[in-house]
XYZ file of C-alpha atoms in Angstrom:
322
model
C 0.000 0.000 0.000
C 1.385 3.753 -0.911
C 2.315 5.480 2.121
C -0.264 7.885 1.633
C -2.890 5.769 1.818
C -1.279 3.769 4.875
C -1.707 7.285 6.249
C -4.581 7.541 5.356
C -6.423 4.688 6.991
C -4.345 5.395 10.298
C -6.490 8.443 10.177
C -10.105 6.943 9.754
C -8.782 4.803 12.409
C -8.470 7.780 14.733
C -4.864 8.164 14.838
C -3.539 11.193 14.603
C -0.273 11.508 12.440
C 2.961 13.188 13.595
C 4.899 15.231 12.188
C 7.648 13.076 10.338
C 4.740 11.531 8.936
C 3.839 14.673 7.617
C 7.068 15.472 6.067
C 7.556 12.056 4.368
C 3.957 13.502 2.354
C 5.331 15.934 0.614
C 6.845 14.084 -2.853
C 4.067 12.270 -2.903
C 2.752 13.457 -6.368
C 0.617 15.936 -6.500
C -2.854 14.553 -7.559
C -2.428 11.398 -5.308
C -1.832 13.271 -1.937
C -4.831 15.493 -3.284
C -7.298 12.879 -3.225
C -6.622 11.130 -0.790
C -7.321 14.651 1.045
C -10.898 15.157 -0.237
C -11.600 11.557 0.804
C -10.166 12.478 4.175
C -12.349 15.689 4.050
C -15.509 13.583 2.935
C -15.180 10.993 5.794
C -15.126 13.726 8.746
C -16.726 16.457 7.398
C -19.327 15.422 4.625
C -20.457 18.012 1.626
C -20.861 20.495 3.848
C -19.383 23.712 2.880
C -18.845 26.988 5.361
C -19.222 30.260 3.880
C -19.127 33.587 5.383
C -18.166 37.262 4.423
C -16.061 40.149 6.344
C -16.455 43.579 7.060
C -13.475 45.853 7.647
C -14.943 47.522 10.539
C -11.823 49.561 11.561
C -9.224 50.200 9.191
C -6.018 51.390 9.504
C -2.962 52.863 11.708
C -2.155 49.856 13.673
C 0.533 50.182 15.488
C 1.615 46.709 15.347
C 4.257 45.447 12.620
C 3.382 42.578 11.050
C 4.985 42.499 7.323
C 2.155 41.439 5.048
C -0.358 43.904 6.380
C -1.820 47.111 4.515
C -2.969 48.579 7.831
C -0.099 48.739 9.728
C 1.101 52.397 10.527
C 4.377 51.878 9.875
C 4.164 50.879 5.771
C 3.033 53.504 3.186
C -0.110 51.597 1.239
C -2.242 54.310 0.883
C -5.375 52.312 2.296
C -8.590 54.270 3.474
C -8.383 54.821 7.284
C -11.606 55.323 9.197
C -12.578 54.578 13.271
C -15.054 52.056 14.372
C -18.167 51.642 12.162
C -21.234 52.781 13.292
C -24.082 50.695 13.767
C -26.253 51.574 11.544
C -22.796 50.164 8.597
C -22.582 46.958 10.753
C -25.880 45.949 10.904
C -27.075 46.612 7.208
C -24.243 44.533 5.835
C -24.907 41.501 8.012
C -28.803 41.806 6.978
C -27.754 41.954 3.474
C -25.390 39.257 3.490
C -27.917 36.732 5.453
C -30.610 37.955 2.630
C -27.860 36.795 0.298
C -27.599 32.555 1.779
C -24.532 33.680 3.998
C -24.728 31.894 7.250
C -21.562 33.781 9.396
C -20.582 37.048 9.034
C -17.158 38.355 10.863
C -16.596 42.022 11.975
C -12.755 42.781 11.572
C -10.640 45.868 12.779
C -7.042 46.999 12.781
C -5.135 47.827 15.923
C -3.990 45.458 18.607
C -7.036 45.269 20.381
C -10.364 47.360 20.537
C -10.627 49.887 23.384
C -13.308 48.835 26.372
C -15.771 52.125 24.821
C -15.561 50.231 21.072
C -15.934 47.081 22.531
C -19.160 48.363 24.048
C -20.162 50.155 20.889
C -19.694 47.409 18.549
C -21.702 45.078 21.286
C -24.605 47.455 20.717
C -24.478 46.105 17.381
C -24.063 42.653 17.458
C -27.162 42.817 19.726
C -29.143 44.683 17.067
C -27.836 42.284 14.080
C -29.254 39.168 16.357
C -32.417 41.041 16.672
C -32.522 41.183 12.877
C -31.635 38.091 11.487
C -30.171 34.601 12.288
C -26.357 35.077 10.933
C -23.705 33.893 13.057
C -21.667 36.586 13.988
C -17.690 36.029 14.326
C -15.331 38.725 15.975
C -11.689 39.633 15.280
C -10.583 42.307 17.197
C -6.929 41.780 18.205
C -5.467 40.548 21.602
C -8.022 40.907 23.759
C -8.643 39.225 27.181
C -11.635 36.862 28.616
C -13.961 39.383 30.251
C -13.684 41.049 27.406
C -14.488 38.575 24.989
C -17.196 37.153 27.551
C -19.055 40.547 27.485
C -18.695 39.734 22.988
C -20.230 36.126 23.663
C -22.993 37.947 25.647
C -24.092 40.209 23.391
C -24.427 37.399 20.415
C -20.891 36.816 18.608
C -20.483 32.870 18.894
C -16.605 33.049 17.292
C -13.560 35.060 17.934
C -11.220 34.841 15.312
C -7.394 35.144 15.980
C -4.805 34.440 13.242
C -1.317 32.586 14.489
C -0.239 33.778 10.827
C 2.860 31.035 10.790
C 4.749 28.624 13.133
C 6.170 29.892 16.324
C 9.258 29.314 14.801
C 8.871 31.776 11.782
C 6.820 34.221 13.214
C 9.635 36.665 14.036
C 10.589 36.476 11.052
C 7.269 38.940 10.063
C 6.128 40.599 13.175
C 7.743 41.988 16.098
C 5.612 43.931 17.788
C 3.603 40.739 19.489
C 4.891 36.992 19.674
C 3.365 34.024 18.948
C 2.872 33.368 22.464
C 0.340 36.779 22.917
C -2.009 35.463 20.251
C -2.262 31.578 21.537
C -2.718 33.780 25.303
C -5.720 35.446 23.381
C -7.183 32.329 21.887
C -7.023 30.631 25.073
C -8.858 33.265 26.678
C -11.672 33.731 24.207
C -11.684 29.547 24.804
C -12.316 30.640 28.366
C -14.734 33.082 27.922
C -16.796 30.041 26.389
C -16.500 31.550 22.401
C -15.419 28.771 19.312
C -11.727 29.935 18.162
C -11.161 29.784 14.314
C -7.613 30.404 13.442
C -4.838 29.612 10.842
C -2.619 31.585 9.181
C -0.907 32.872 5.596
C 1.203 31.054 3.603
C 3.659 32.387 0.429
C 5.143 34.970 3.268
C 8.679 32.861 2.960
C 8.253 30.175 4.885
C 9.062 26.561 4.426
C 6.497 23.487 3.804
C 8.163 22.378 7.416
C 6.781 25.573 8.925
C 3.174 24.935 7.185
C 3.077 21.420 9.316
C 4.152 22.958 12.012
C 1.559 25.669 12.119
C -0.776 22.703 10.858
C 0.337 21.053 14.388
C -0.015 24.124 16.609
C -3.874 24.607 15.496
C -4.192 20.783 16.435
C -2.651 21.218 19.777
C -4.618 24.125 20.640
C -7.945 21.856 19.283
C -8.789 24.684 16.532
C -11.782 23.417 14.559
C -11.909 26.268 12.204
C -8.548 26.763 10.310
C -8.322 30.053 7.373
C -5.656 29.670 5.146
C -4.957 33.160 3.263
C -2.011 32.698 0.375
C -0.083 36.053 0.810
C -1.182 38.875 -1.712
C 1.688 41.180 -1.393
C 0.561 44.718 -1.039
C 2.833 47.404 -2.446
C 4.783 49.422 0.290
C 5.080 46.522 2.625
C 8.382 45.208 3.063
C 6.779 41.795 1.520
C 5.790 43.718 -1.774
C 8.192 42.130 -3.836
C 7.919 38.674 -2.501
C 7.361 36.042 -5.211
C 3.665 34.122 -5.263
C 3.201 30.420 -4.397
C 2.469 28.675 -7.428
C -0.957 27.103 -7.564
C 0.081 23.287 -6.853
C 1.737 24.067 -4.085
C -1.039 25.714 -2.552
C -2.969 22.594 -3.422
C -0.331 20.442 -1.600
C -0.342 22.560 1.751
C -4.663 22.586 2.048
C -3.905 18.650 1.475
C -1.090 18.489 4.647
C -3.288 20.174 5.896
C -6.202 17.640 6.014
C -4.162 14.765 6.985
C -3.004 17.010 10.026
C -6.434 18.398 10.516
C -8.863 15.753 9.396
C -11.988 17.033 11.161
C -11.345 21.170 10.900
C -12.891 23.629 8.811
C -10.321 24.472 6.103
C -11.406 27.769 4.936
C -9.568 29.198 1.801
C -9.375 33.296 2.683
C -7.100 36.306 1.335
C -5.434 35.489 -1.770
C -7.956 32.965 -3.061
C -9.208 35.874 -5.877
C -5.608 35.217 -7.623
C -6.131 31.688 -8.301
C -6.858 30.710 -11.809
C -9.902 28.830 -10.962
C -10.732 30.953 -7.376
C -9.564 27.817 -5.371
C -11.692 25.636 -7.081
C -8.836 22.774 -7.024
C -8.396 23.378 -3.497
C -11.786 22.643 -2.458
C -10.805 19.023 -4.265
C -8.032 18.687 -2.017
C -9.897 19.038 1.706
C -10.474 22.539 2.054
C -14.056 22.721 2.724
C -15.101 26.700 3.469
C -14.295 30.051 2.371
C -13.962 33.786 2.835
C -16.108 35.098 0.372
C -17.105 38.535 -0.869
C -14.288 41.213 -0.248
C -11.485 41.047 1.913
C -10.012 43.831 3.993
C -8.621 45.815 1.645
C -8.402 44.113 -1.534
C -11.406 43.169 -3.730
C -12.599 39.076 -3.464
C -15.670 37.034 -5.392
C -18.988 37.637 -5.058
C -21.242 35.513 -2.951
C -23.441 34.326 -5.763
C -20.169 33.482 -7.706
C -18.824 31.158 -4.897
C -22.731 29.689 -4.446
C -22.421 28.277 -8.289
C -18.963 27.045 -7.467
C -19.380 25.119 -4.348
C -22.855 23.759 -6.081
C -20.003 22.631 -9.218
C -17.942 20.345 -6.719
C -20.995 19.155 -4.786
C -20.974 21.089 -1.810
C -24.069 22.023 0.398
C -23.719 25.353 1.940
C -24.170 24.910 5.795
C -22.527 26.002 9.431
C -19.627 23.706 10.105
C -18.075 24.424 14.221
């Protein structure tokens, strides 16, 4: 038997496999390792597909560092900077996304974390969007701590979102204004505070397939269920402006690692996925099972109706997913 598929069958047998394991995947050819992923993907997580849509709902002047980012303060990218949306801004979009068939809708803003005032402010809406329609409404607000995320889970938001962004080991190598160690802090407060944690990170920012895994092994320790994967767009004035784009089958091969490592997690293609040549269709046939649709934060994404005709294409049936 191929050592893929050996792998494979230790994994419907609930095993869970390590990391050399992981490594020894990577010749595999592509298509095999690929397949083998979507039947992974099929087993746990059946046709389901998870869709949902952001809105930048602060944007701008962060004062953290990371390297990929258009909103930190400290890179020229000319982005539009505004405060905290009003209410009014939050609560329309998330009505006209659930009138659209999206099922979770995520309120994003720049900065290391939101002051106690927004906090309040933007709790005001969540509470008005639940009183309006049934959308699931996920946070990501920076580093915050439990009580704060507590008085979030109160008010309505069911999931805090919190990027790792790469292994613990590369991470300095693109941020060092926060570690590694202050975002799993974070998600293991909002854990406390009783919210779901979705979390993953961006690949294509230098890294090596060794640091994928070991990101892929970090979100397994820390028992993330919902995993983004962004492929770095690099944004002109950032120091990573210039560096050079994954090429489309190795994307493939990292959502696949990823599924062995994560056989029961949301794998939810996110920033980048509008540069594909078929919008990630190939990944979605390689265990990748959700996706950021719409507009991202500050560059433009597919439309909802387009991803709708495209998960319908692979057999997918839109649907929450924890």
């Amino acid at each position: 038997m191929d050592f893929d598929r050996q792998l494979e069958k230790k994994i419907y047998q609930g095993i869970r496999i390590k990391k050399e394991e992981a490594l020894a995947l990577i010749p595999v050819p592509l298509k095999e390792i690929c397949a083998a992923a979507n039947r992974i993907r099929i087993h746990f997580c059946g046709n389901i597909f998870d869709l949902c849509t952001i809105i930048n709902g602060k944007s701008g002047r962060c004062p953290e560092n990371c390297k990929y980012c258009a909103q930190s303060a400290y890179y020229d990218t000319q982005i539009e900077e505004y405060p905290l949306l009003d209410t009014g801004t939050l609560v329309n979009e998330a009505v006209r996304n659930a009138s659209r068939g999206v099922l979770r809708y995520s309120i994003v803003t720049s900065g290391r974390a939101l002051t106690d005032t927004e906090i309040d402010d933007l709790c005001s809406a969540i509470k008005t969007i639940k009183e309006r329609c049934t959308i699931q409404i996920c946070v990501s607000l920076g580093l915050l701590k439990k009580d704060q995320y507590k008085k979030l889970m109160l008010a309505g938001a069911s999931r805090v979102h919190n990027n790792l962004e790469a292994s613990e080991n590369f991470f300095p190598n693109i941020c060092t204004t926060h570690t590694a160690a202050d975002k799993i802090a974070a998600i293991q407060a909002a854990k406390a505070a009783g919210m779901q944690v979705c979390s993953g990170g961006i690949i294509g920012l230098g890294e090596t397939m060794e640091d994928r895994i070991d990101l892929a092994l970090t979100l397994r320790q820390q028992k993330i269920r919902s995993v983004p994967v962004n492929v770095l767009n690099p944004i002109p004035g950032t120091p990573l402006q210039n560096q050079p784009p994954l090429k489309y089958p190795e994307i493939c091969r990292t959502i696949a690692l990823f599924r062995f490592l994560l056989p029961e997690a949301t794998i939810r293609l996110a920033g980048g996925r509008q540069l594909m040549p078929d919008k990630g269709k190939a990944c979605f046939l390689s265990g990748a099972n959700a996706a950021i649709s719409g507009d991202m934060l500050t560059t433009s994404g597919i439309t909802v109706e387009q991803d709708l005709r495209m998960i319908a294409d692979c057999g997918f049936v839109p649907g929450l997913l924890e």
